[in-house]
């Protein structure tokens, strides 16, 4: 027996993939693959396990979580996510670090290990684009971004693959983030305009809230002067107590969670009773009339992030890395020629001296 | 910010480590580290999460499980284990494939990815050695092995680091396994003797059952003519319904599980009521008088396999790989210089063309 190789898709390989494929095409591919998986397209049956993890208190407060998913007959994925707020100052590392593993669902072989940070950024943008494609008006011309951090960049880029925005209005409680946004989004002068919150709310056809508001300090918008057909993607509500939208708005809108239980635990759906929550996105995607019915009314996509979205990403990056021949291929698993001999992958000389030791303490 | 490297400890690196350190010393080191972690030595506080996984039915029946553990202040480990009985015939791969990941408990950084198959074999042997060191008579001279597969080899090798065995008696329902055992255990003629089951039972001071008996088809020994001070390690009982020892023996012996809940679900402790089960090994190890009290009576170590044992292994192999400079060091995580810019790890040219696309469908 010969061990199979594991494809390591490192930061350098991701760079090479983006350079070759193009960032826009990567969003397009992600949106299509995510739609296929969420609608059960190409016979895909997916399953997820509850996100779980360790609360770390030594030496400092942090979290390490895992998010497992399976596409039956194809791939088991597990995303590991570390959340350590002290990282930038203490470890010169980002707060969030993440890696993805993909296992062959037929053999259990570790097929790929992929950076998870960039993949998570792309898939969170792509999920909003997919949701907005069915929930917002197709001719949406103004995008409003409340919160101008890294997530706002990927929201804008993914959504602009689906809508012909003429204008992007942004605001943030941090003036430096507002002013640096256009450059970080790689947009020329004039496309992005920093605006007051009330103006962003009044003019947006599609609105994204992607803030780091503290638990119990929301909402981050007023929601009283929105266009009646506005579609809102709420991205920042991702832990107990942390919500971004006013209750009045949620009660008036059709609220579509990515995952009901998770959104009720960590998303804006925390504020709602079960009967006030609409169908999850996967259900809407399977109903071809939903688009027509929902785009004229106020809608909210409550995005908390799904393990199956990460599964899509690890499959996409593994496939592109193989196609383009980037990354490292390493035979990690020690597979024995003789299943009854735990040492058969070792060179003979390593183990031949065992006899000398039996019967004598050493 | 610069991404840190992940150490990939592949099959070749494991070979190099064993060649350099020696198999015997690797068992010794594992036994000592496992003792330290289980007794909370060097201030180690460990925690485990319930083993969980996916039942795979497409294309064939299989399992993919994960076993997470943390040594607070140091390492989070997760072992992924694939169990696919069709692998040898269909995929030319072993039934069980396994990999270990180690994350820094302070930063969430993926520090190492290590082959898990060999590590699991070593740690299962080492766990029996550690248990037998406190439960069996120190002058135990005869080792009995019921079941002559791969696990029997590592049981023998680990136990022989702790006891000065003069003789090893083996038996298996498969004659070829009996006859090939001495060669697989790298022992010269005369040390291992194939014997009838009743003789193995009568003569053993330490007995290991490591069989693949089918669920509900145990026990694999009679247990009526054992030495009164025998210590039995039961290794093969590892799933609901699968047990190896007779109920009479279990009721007469002090039964020490590696983990109470897990042993009651999948080990020989399935046969016992809670009040018939003794303290877990970690408790015995912390009681320095236990050795004296327990070695003259019949004892059973019910081994089901612990995530913290895997944590010990990933730490040991990562440490040795670093010391010896073997394996591959790869910067997997894409860490951005600017936390507000999801693309800052990419070469500038890759993203500078975004502007052209905004406002036009593509």
XYZ file of C-alpha atoms in Angstrom:
724
model
C 0.000 0.000 0.000
C 1.166 3.489 -0.693
C 0.129 6.543 1.215
C -1.786 9.139 -0.742
C -0.692 12.733 -0.794
C -2.261 15.579 1.135
C -2.450 18.862 -0.748
C -1.292 21.769 1.447
C -2.823 24.966 0.061
C -0.820 27.628 1.876
C -0.983 31.428 1.746
C 1.375 31.474 -1.227
C -0.782 28.990 -3.149
C -3.894 31.069 -2.403
C -2.082 34.130 -3.799
C -1.180 32.199 -6.945
C -4.774 30.996 -7.347
C -6.223 34.494 -7.000
C -3.619 35.876 -9.420
C -4.502 33.253 -12.018
C -8.284 32.977 -11.609
C -9.062 36.566 -10.651
C -10.825 37.730 -7.527
C -14.109 38.422 -9.345
C -14.204 34.971 -10.937
C -13.425 33.426 -7.546
C -16.518 35.139 -6.096
C -18.603 33.972 -9.074
C -17.434 30.385 -8.700
C -18.054 30.465 -4.938
C -21.577 31.879 -5.345
C -22.488 29.173 -7.884
C -21.011 26.302 -5.870
C -22.701 27.540 -2.709
C -26.055 27.739 -4.519
C -25.585 24.173 -5.781
C -24.781 22.798 -2.322
C -27.583 24.705 -0.551
C -30.199 23.603 -3.079
C -28.984 20.007 -3.161
C -27.872 20.490 -6.782
C -25.900 17.740 -8.540
C -27.330 15.272 -6.005
C -25.340 16.793 -3.136
C -26.579 15.793 0.294
C -24.950 17.867 2.973
C -24.987 17.554 6.736
C -23.477 19.649 9.505
C -22.625 19.101 13.147
C -23.128 21.767 15.772
C -20.180 24.121 16.068
C -18.263 23.229 19.243
C -15.053 24.359 20.879
C -12.892 25.064 23.890
C -13.064 28.225 25.940
C -9.456 29.096 26.707
C -8.646 31.112 29.792
C -4.901 30.482 30.113
C -2.822 32.497 29.491
C -5.569 34.793 28.145
C -9.220 34.619 27.161
C -9.773 32.990 23.788
C -11.807 30.422 21.854
C -10.914 27.516 19.619
C -13.848 26.126 17.655
C -14.416 23.476 14.999
C -17.137 23.438 12.349
C -17.618 20.025 10.686
C -19.647 19.337 7.552
C -20.008 16.526 5.046
C -21.077 16.363 1.409
C -21.983 12.686 1.330
C -20.099 10.654 -1.217
C -17.477 13.380 -1.615
C -15.929 15.365 1.231
C -15.863 15.724 5.004
C -14.605 19.181 5.968
C -13.665 20.623 9.308
C -12.825 24.251 9.856
C -10.832 25.157 12.942
C -11.151 28.763 14.074
C -9.121 30.457 16.780
C -10.474 33.692 18.243
C -7.837 35.435 20.371
C -8.408 39.185 20.846
C -4.908 39.660 22.319
C -3.198 38.300 19.168
C -2.385 41.573 17.365
C -0.576 43.105 20.333
C 0.913 40.014 21.964
C 1.591 37.617 19.090
C 1.746 39.904 16.033
C -1.014 37.744 14.572
C -4.624 38.469 13.550
C -7.398 37.995 16.124
C -8.905 35.243 13.991
C -6.799 32.403 12.573
C -8.379 29.586 10.691
C -7.556 26.427 8.752
C -9.666 24.019 6.730
C -9.180 20.266 6.390
C -10.832 18.152 3.680
C -11.142 14.375 4.045
C -12.199 11.925 1.372
C -15.666 10.682 2.384
C -14.924 7.253 0.894
C -11.505 6.520 2.430
C -11.022 8.970 5.320
C -7.804 10.183 3.666
C -6.791 13.775 4.519
C -6.999 15.224 1.006
C -6.192 18.869 1.742
C -5.245 21.435 4.387
C -6.142 24.978 3.321
C -5.805 28.419 4.876
C -9.241 29.249 6.300
C -9.026 32.979 6.927
C -9.232 34.160 3.330
C -11.712 31.398 2.497
C -13.997 32.598 5.312
C -13.855 36.197 4.077
C -14.779 35.138 0.518
C -17.594 32.792 1.553
C -19.211 35.333 3.889
C -19.337 37.820 1.002
C -20.586 35.161 -1.396
C -23.361 34.096 1.009
C -24.714 37.666 1.113
C -24.530 37.887 -2.672
C -26.443 34.631 -3.019
C -29.093 35.722 -0.495
C -29.392 39.200 -2.016
C -29.777 37.731 -5.516
C -33.091 36.184 -4.459
C -34.215 38.722 -1.841
C -33.252 42.157 -3.232
C -34.573 43.951 -6.332
C -32.521 42.948 -9.388
C -32.087 46.607 -10.369
C -30.680 47.637 -6.960
C -28.401 50.589 -7.720
C -27.256 51.827 -4.311
C -25.308 49.701 -1.820
C -25.090 50.924 1.772
C -22.382 49.654 4.101
C -22.639 50.250 7.841
C -19.246 49.301 9.251
C -16.154 49.689 7.045
C -13.885 46.850 8.210
C -12.554 43.864 6.274
C -16.011 42.277 5.992
C -17.404 45.387 4.255
C -14.797 44.964 1.506
C -15.801 41.369 0.745
C -19.527 42.219 1.012
C -19.082 44.950 -1.600
C -16.980 42.795 -3.919
C -19.253 39.772 -3.803
C -22.473 41.823 -4.129
C -21.081 43.793 -7.074
C -20.846 40.489 -9.008
C -24.634 40.273 -8.802
C -25.893 43.897 -8.878
C -24.982 46.809 -11.176
C -24.424 49.286 -8.333
C -24.019 52.897 -9.440
C -23.079 54.121 -5.974
C -21.700 52.784 -2.699
C -22.444 54.726 0.495
C -20.421 53.915 3.590
C -20.310 54.922 7.231
C -18.492 53.804 10.352
C -18.133 55.100 13.905
C -14.373 55.139 13.158
C -13.581 58.028 10.769
C -10.282 56.459 9.696
C -12.076 53.284 8.614
C -14.561 55.369 6.578
C -11.801 57.293 4.856
C -9.575 54.305 4.081
C -12.409 52.150 2.753
C -12.257 53.151 -0.933
C -8.542 52.344 -1.074
C -9.004 49.007 0.739
C -11.851 48.155 -1.657
C -9.538 49.010 -4.616
C -12.053 51.499 -5.995
C -11.267 54.812 -7.721
C -12.424 58.190 -6.366
C -16.121 58.905 -6.799
C -17.574 55.377 -6.602
C -17.596 55.202 -2.819
C -19.033 58.084 -0.834
C -18.745 58.476 2.946
C -22.176 59.516 4.172
C -24.090 60.073 7.395
C -25.858 57.000 8.742
C -29.328 58.457 8.015
C -28.369 59.078 4.371
C -27.012 55.535 3.973
C -30.287 54.207 5.377
C -32.463 56.412 3.177
C -30.722 55.727 -0.131
C -29.655 52.077 0.030
C -31.397 49.412 -2.076
C -29.147 46.800 -0.481
C -27.729 47.440 2.975
C -25.047 45.475 4.866
C -24.346 45.848 8.567
C -20.882 44.488 9.360
C -19.922 46.104 12.642
C -18.096 45.080 15.778
C -20.794 46.484 18.071
C -20.491 45.137 21.610
C -23.105 42.709 22.955
C -26.289 44.469 24.122
C -25.175 47.794 22.542
C -27.071 47.384 19.248
C -28.908 48.266 17.091
C -26.448 49.956 14.720
C -29.094 51.479 12.405
C -32.389 53.257 13.108
C -34.391 51.499 10.396
C -37.156 54.123 10.281
C -36.455 55.695 6.854
C -35.465 52.686 4.779
C -36.792 52.115 1.268
C -39.772 49.747 1.478
C -38.013 47.198 -0.774
C -34.637 47.351 0.974
C -32.761 44.102 1.533
C -30.466 44.030 4.589
C -27.599 41.565 5.135
C -26.721 41.465 8.825
C -23.198 40.087 9.141
C -21.868 41.334 12.455
C -24.290 39.622 14.833
C -22.348 36.476 15.629
C -22.494 35.820 19.361
C -25.020 35.740 22.193
C -26.162 39.274 22.976
C -24.668 40.816 19.836
C -27.339 42.114 17.444
C -27.291 44.848 14.804
C -30.873 45.548 13.696
C -33.815 47.272 15.451
C -36.594 44.944 16.539
C -39.230 47.007 14.641
C -37.381 46.424 11.381
C -36.999 42.698 12.038
C -40.720 42.384 12.828
C -41.695 44.245 9.643
C -39.317 42.328 7.349
C -39.211 38.780 6.044
C -36.200 37.517 8.038
C -34.259 34.729 6.325
C -31.606 33.019 8.482
C -28.734 30.996 7.027
C -29.371 28.414 9.754
C -32.361 28.696 12.079
C -30.894 27.290 15.314
C -27.590 29.113 14.917
C -29.255 32.417 14.016
C -31.519 32.102 17.066
C -28.421 31.545 19.240
C -26.019 34.132 17.792
C -27.648 36.134 15.004
C -30.209 38.926 14.854
C -32.873 36.206 15.160
C -32.003 36.207 18.890
C -34.498 39.067 19.091
C -37.369 37.133 17.502
C -39.783 34.407 18.504
C -39.617 31.316 16.254
C -42.898 32.222 14.528
C -41.505 35.650 13.542
C -38.646 34.084 11.559
C -38.969 33.279 7.862
C -37.719 30.212 6.006
C -33.942 29.618 5.832
C -32.071 30.609 2.673
C -31.760 27.020 1.428
C -35.569 26.770 1.337
C -35.970 30.072 -0.510
C -33.345 29.010 -3.068
C -35.342 25.892 -3.851
C -38.542 27.883 -4.440
C -38.166 29.434 -7.870
C -41.000 31.909 -7.286
C -39.495 33.287 -4.080
C -37.512 35.914 -5.926
C -40.612 37.467 -7.455
C -42.546 37.356 -4.181
C -39.857 38.725 -1.890
C -37.908 41.360 -3.822
C -40.632 44.057 -3.502
C -40.843 43.724 0.306
C -38.365 44.448 3.097
C -36.099 41.445 3.662
C -33.259 40.576 6.041
C -30.607 37.878 5.586
C -29.295 36.865 9.008
C -25.778 35.580 8.276
C -24.043 33.597 11.040
C -21.737 31.446 8.879
C -22.153 27.769 8.021
C -19.836 24.778 8.022
C -21.218 23.789 4.578
C -20.087 27.168 3.228
C -16.584 26.298 4.469
C -16.911 22.886 2.839
C -17.582 24.621 -0.485
C -14.444 26.720 -0.020
C -12.093 23.869 0.802
C -13.386 21.983 -2.247
C -12.934 25.058 -4.479
C -9.396 25.823 -3.290
C -8.311 22.173 -3.413
C -9.643 21.857 -6.963
C -7.992 25.076 -8.150
C -4.676 24.213 -6.452
C -4.620 20.827 -8.216
C -5.560 22.365 -11.572
C -2.909 25.065 -11.325
C -0.266 22.860 -9.708
C 0.285 25.159 -6.726
C 0.746 24.258 -3.048
C 2.634 21.302 -1.579
C 1.811 17.612 -1.977
C 2.981 15.614 1.056
C 2.354 11.979 2.076
C 1.430 12.658 5.713
C -0.308 9.391 6.642
C 1.973 6.498 7.579
C 0.203 3.675 5.763
C 1.586 0.224 6.439
C 2.101 -2.403 3.725
C 1.004 -5.048 6.230
C -2.037 -3.989 8.289
C -0.958 -6.439 11.035
C 2.462 -4.764 11.309
C 2.352 -1.277 12.847
C 5.974 -0.643 11.777
C 5.896 -1.755 8.158
C 6.223 1.826 6.858
C 9.522 2.162 8.771
C 12.879 1.204 7.260
C 13.752 -2.336 8.434
C 16.869 -1.339 10.342
C 14.863 0.887 12.670
C 13.003 -1.955 14.322
C 15.243 -4.979 13.941
C 17.004 -4.399 17.225
C 13.940 -4.836 19.431
C 14.858 -8.350 20.520
C 17.890 -7.180 22.454
C 15.698 -5.275 24.874
C 13.048 -7.824 25.738
C 13.654 -9.338 29.127
C 15.952 -6.600 30.345
C 14.872 -3.327 31.880
C 16.455 -0.310 30.231
C 2.437 40.724 10.484
C 3.990 37.554 9.257
C 2.348 34.180 9.211
C 3.894 31.542 11.409
C 4.893 28.193 10.036
C 3.010 24.943 10.466
C 5.183 21.881 10.998
C 4.029 18.978 8.803
C 5.260 15.746 10.397
C 4.708 13.265 7.573
C 5.357 9.512 7.370
C 8.950 10.165 6.294
C 9.564 12.458 9.275
C 8.092 9.849 11.646
C 10.498 7.281 10.172
C 13.414 9.654 10.719
C 12.326 10.323 14.308
C 12.029 6.614 15.143
C 15.409 5.931 13.491
C 17.068 8.649 15.563
C 15.306 8.266 18.923
C 14.713 4.518 18.879
C 11.379 2.775 19.221
C 11.996 1.770 22.841
C 12.879 5.305 23.906
C 9.800 6.578 22.075
C 7.632 4.256 24.197
C 9.448 5.392 27.364
C 8.957 9.062 26.532
C 5.282 8.481 25.684
C 4.639 6.583 28.933
C 6.227 9.368 31.008
C 4.451 12.203 29.202
C 1.130 10.385 29.454
C 1.636 9.867 33.189
C 2.404 13.577 33.619
C -0.705 14.696 31.710
C -3.038 12.195 33.438
C -1.820 13.134 36.916
C -1.865 16.865 36.189
C 1.932 16.954 36.493
C 3.848 20.138 35.577
C 0.635 22.072 36.242
C -1.088 20.602 33.192
C -4.842 21.003 33.155
C -6.401 18.941 30.429
C -9.937 18.844 29.101
C -11.612 16.727 26.435
C -14.765 17.020 24.339
C -16.934 14.045 23.546
C -15.801 12.149 20.473
C -18.192 13.005 17.626
C -18.381 12.224 13.932
C -20.273 11.542 10.733
C -21.731 8.183 9.801
C -21.000 7.821 6.092
C -23.243 5.634 3.973
C -22.303 6.818 0.466
C -20.657 5.228 -1.423
C -20.053 2.694 1.356
C -20.477 2.395 5.109
C -17.818 4.260 7.066
C -17.179 6.662 9.931
C -15.240 9.893 10.250
C -14.694 11.008 13.839
C -12.880 13.806 15.636
C -11.394 13.705 19.143
C -10.565 17.154 20.575
C -8.496 17.839 23.687
C -6.773 20.804 25.259
C -3.827 21.185 27.609
C -4.647 24.656 28.866
C -1.958 27.225 28.299
C -0.231 24.995 25.753
C -1.981 22.992 23.050
C -5.373 22.241 21.544
C -5.280 18.954 19.651
C -7.795 17.329 17.388
C -7.458 13.840 16.007
C -9.448 12.939 12.931
C -10.027 9.219 12.421
C -11.524 7.588 9.358
C -12.853 4.035 9.701
C -13.602 2.513 6.290
C -13.664 -1.304 6.249
C -13.695 -1.385 2.413
C -10.400 0.558 2.158
C -7.938 -2.342 1.739
C -9.789 -3.874 -1.202
C -11.257 -0.776 -2.847
C -8.723 1.975 -2.138
C -5.501 0.071 -1.376
C -5.470 1.923 1.939
C -5.709 0.762 5.569
C -9.128 0.520 7.212
C -8.141 3.218 9.688
C -6.525 6.483 8.578
C -5.797 9.208 11.045
C -4.217 12.645 11.340
C -3.483 14.886 14.302
C -3.572 18.689 14.383
C -1.991 20.793 17.146
C -3.027 24.410 17.693
C -1.328 26.943 19.936
C -3.690 27.509 22.888
C -2.586 31.149 23.116
C -2.894 32.245 19.472
C -5.011 29.599 17.687
C -2.156 29.095 15.204
C -2.017 25.629 13.574
C 1.374 24.554 14.922
C 1.564 21.022 13.515
C -0.138 18.374 11.390
C 1.080 14.865 12.234
C 0.289 11.379 10.964
C -2.102 9.875 13.500
C -2.029 6.175 12.671
C 1.387 5.373 14.080
C 0.837 7.783 16.977
C -2.373 5.949 17.898
C -0.623 2.565 17.838
C 2.154 3.844 20.120
C -0.170 5.598 22.585
C -2.494 2.613 22.929
C 0.496 0.451 23.847
C 1.852 3.104 26.187
C -1.523 3.471 27.960
C -1.537 -0.261 28.779
C 2.052 -0.047 30.002
C 1.189 2.882 32.252
C -1.913 1.118 33.623
C -0.072 -2.179 34.105
C 2.780 -0.424 35.909
C 0.392 0.453 38.744
C -2.030 -2.492 38.517
C 0.133 -5.553 37.772
C 2.785 -7.195 39.943
C 6.184 -5.564 39.280
C 7.805 -8.995 38.882
C 5.326 -10.133 36.209
C 7.296 -12.597 34.072
C 4.767 -13.994 31.607
C 2.833 -11.867 29.113
C -0.219 -13.407 27.440
C -1.593 -11.973 24.218
C -5.035 -12.996 22.992
C -5.274 -11.683 19.443
C -2.089 -11.344 17.385
C -2.795 -8.318 15.149
C -1.002 -4.966 14.985
C -2.212 -3.932 18.443
C -0.630 -7.009 20.042
C 2.763 -5.902 18.710
C 2.553 -2.460 20.308
C 1.109 -3.909 23.540
C 4.104 -6.234 23.817
C 6.652 -3.557 22.983
C 5.266 -0.957 25.353
C 4.735 -3.441 28.218
C 8.248 -4.844 27.825
C 9.592 -1.363 28.686
C 8.036 -1.777 32.128
C 8.224 -5.525 32.920
C 11.117 -7.987 32.621
C 9.081 -10.632 30.776
C 10.795 -13.989 30.417
C 8.124 -15.408 28.137
C 5.391 -14.216 25.785
C 2.483 -16.578 25.074
C 0.223 -15.794 22.131
C -2.930 -17.150 20.549
C -5.331 -16.094 17.845
C -8.277 -17.677 16.046
C -6.252 -17.042 12.866
C -3.322 -19.496 12.699
C -1.394 -17.318 10.226
C -1.530 -14.388 12.641
C -0.214 -16.609 15.456
C 2.651 -17.874 13.341
C 3.703 -14.514 11.916
C 3.574 -12.707 15.265
C 7.184 -13.274 16.382
C 8.506 -11.870 13.088
C 6.163 -8.874 13.208
C 7.228 -8.244 16.819
C 10.896 -8.398 15.700
C 11.667 -11.106 18.272
C 14.050 -14.040 17.821
C 12.901 -17.679 18.019
C 12.105 -18.899 21.509
C 10.862 -15.724 23.165
C 7.337 -15.953 21.783
C 5.443 -19.194 22.048
C 2.140 -19.951 20.329
C -0.060 -21.632 22.930
C -3.613 -22.815 23.420
C -5.966 -20.218 24.885
C -6.305 -22.123 28.190
C -2.516 -22.198 28.604
C -2.202 -18.467 27.887
C -4.877 -17.821 30.505
C -3.280 -20.098 33.105
C 0.277 -18.804 32.807
C -0.058 -15.061 32.159
C 0.855 -12.517 34.849
C -0.216 -9.765 32.467
C -2.800 -10.527 29.799
C -3.896 -8.376 26.845
C -6.997 -9.007 24.769
C -6.723 -7.227 21.437
C -9.139 -9.008 19.147
C -11.548 -8.039 16.403
C -14.388 -10.095 17.901
C -17.744 -9.086 16.431
C -20.292 -7.251 18.606
C -22.233 -9.610 20.908
C -19.851 -12.519 20.112
C -17.553 -12.089 23.137
C -16.085 -13.024 25.526
C -12.760 -14.038 23.969
C -11.341 -15.713 27.105
C -12.868 -18.057 29.662
C -11.386 -16.363 32.722
C -11.834 -19.364 35.038
C -8.193 -20.427 35.491
C -6.396 -17.093 35.685
C -3.712 -16.372 38.272
C -5.350 -14.551 41.200
C -3.047 -11.543 40.705
C -3.426 -11.329 36.918
C -3.775 -7.904 35.333
C -5.788 -7.782 32.088
C -5.654 -4.979 29.520
C -8.755 -5.119 27.323
C -8.009 -3.251 24.115
C -10.414 -4.603 21.513
C -13.737 -3.564 23.047
C -14.241 -0.249 21.293
C -17.837 -0.020 20.101
C -21.361 -0.630 21.391
C -21.952 -4.370 21.782
C -18.281 -5.321 21.394
C -16.817 -6.768 24.608
C -13.943 -9.169 25.260
C -14.087 -10.288 28.894
C -16.467 -12.641 30.774
C -18.837 -10.913 33.168
C -17.696 -13.140 36.071
C -14.123 -11.944 35.658
C -15.181 -8.285 35.464
C -17.289 -8.661 38.652
C -14.392 -10.299 40.524
C -11.742 -7.807 39.413
C -11.055 -4.169 40.167
C -12.015 -2.661 36.795
C -10.186 0.563 35.952
C -11.504 2.439 32.884
C -9.457 5.015 31.002
C -12.601 7.169 30.847
C -15.756 6.164 32.694
C -18.425 7.447 30.272
C -16.609 6.217 27.187
C -15.852 2.803 28.715
C -19.518 2.429 29.684
C -20.508 3.240 26.079
C -17.929 1.227 24.133
C -15.608 -0.693 26.463
C -15.946 -3.814 28.569
C -17.604 -1.603 31.206
C -20.724 -1.851 29.013
C -21.358 -5.086 30.925
C -21.211 -3.485 34.374
C -23.408 -1.293 36.520
C -21.779 2.004 37.544
C -21.214 0.777 41.114
C -19.274 -2.257 39.829
C -16.670 -0.058 38.106
C -13.497 1.093 39.872
C -11.828 4.495 39.733
C -10.420 5.683 36.396
C -6.689 5.346 35.749
C -5.982 9.046 36.305
C -7.294 8.710 39.874
C -5.211 5.603 40.576
C -2.089 7.327 39.234
C -2.561 10.161 41.691
C -2.826 7.764 44.625
C 0.713 6.657 45.354
C -0.444 3.731 47.521
C -2.683 2.267 44.827
C 0.144 0.242 43.353
C 0.704 -1.651 46.592
C -3.010 -2.195 47.200
C -3.968 -3.342 43.707
C -1.098 -5.413 42.347
C -1.923 -8.534 44.454
C -5.564 -8.658 43.272
C -7.152 -9.288 39.883
C -7.335 -6.047 37.916
C -8.650 -4.982 34.497
C -7.705 -1.877 32.514
C -10.556 -1.041 30.132
C -8.837 0.855 27.312
C -11.073 2.786 24.903
C -8.616 5.488 23.804
C -8.527 9.107 24.913
C -8.171 12.405 23.106
C -5.649 13.532 25.758
C -3.472 10.530 24.865
C -3.493 11.804 21.274
C -2.645 15.272 22.550
C 0.454 13.816 24.229
C 1.473 12.197 20.930
C 1.105 15.282 18.768
C 3.155 17.252 21.303
C 5.845 14.545 21.392
C 6.138 14.227 17.599
C 6.056 17.992 17.034
C 8.790 18.477 19.629
C 10.991 15.703 18.209
C 10.466 16.887 14.616
C 11.566 20.403 15.577
C 14.570 19.121 17.543
C 15.713 16.860 14.723
C 14.821 19.265 11.913
C 12.638 16.774 10.048
C 9.275 17.331 8.332
C 8.127 20.376 6.366
C 7.636 23.912 7.661
C 4.942 25.734 5.659
C 3.204 29.101 6.242
C -0.366 27.908 5.665
C -2.349 30.729 7.262
C -2.861 33.825 5.115
C -2.257 36.536 7.715
C -2.919 40.075 6.538
C -0.669 43.034 7.357
C -3.788 45.190 7.717
C -6.596 43.470 9.643
C -9.132 45.737 7.866
C -7.919 44.595 4.440
C -8.821 40.973 3.596
C -6.444 41.032 0.593
C -3.313 42.527 2.132
C -1.429 39.189 1.950
C -1.957 39.173 -1.846
C 0.461 40.815 -4.278
C -0.885 44.287 -5.136
C -1.373 43.620 -8.844
C -3.886 40.864 -8.111
C -6.520 43.174 -6.697
C -5.860 46.544 -8.323
C -8.160 45.918 -11.243
C -11.365 45.597 -9.199
C -12.638 49.066 -10.047
C -13.193 48.245 -13.708
C -15.882 45.746 -12.782
C -18.015 47.740 -10.388
C -21.143 48.997 -12.074
C -21.010 46.502 -14.934
C -22.236 42.925 -14.778
C -19.628 40.440 -15.885
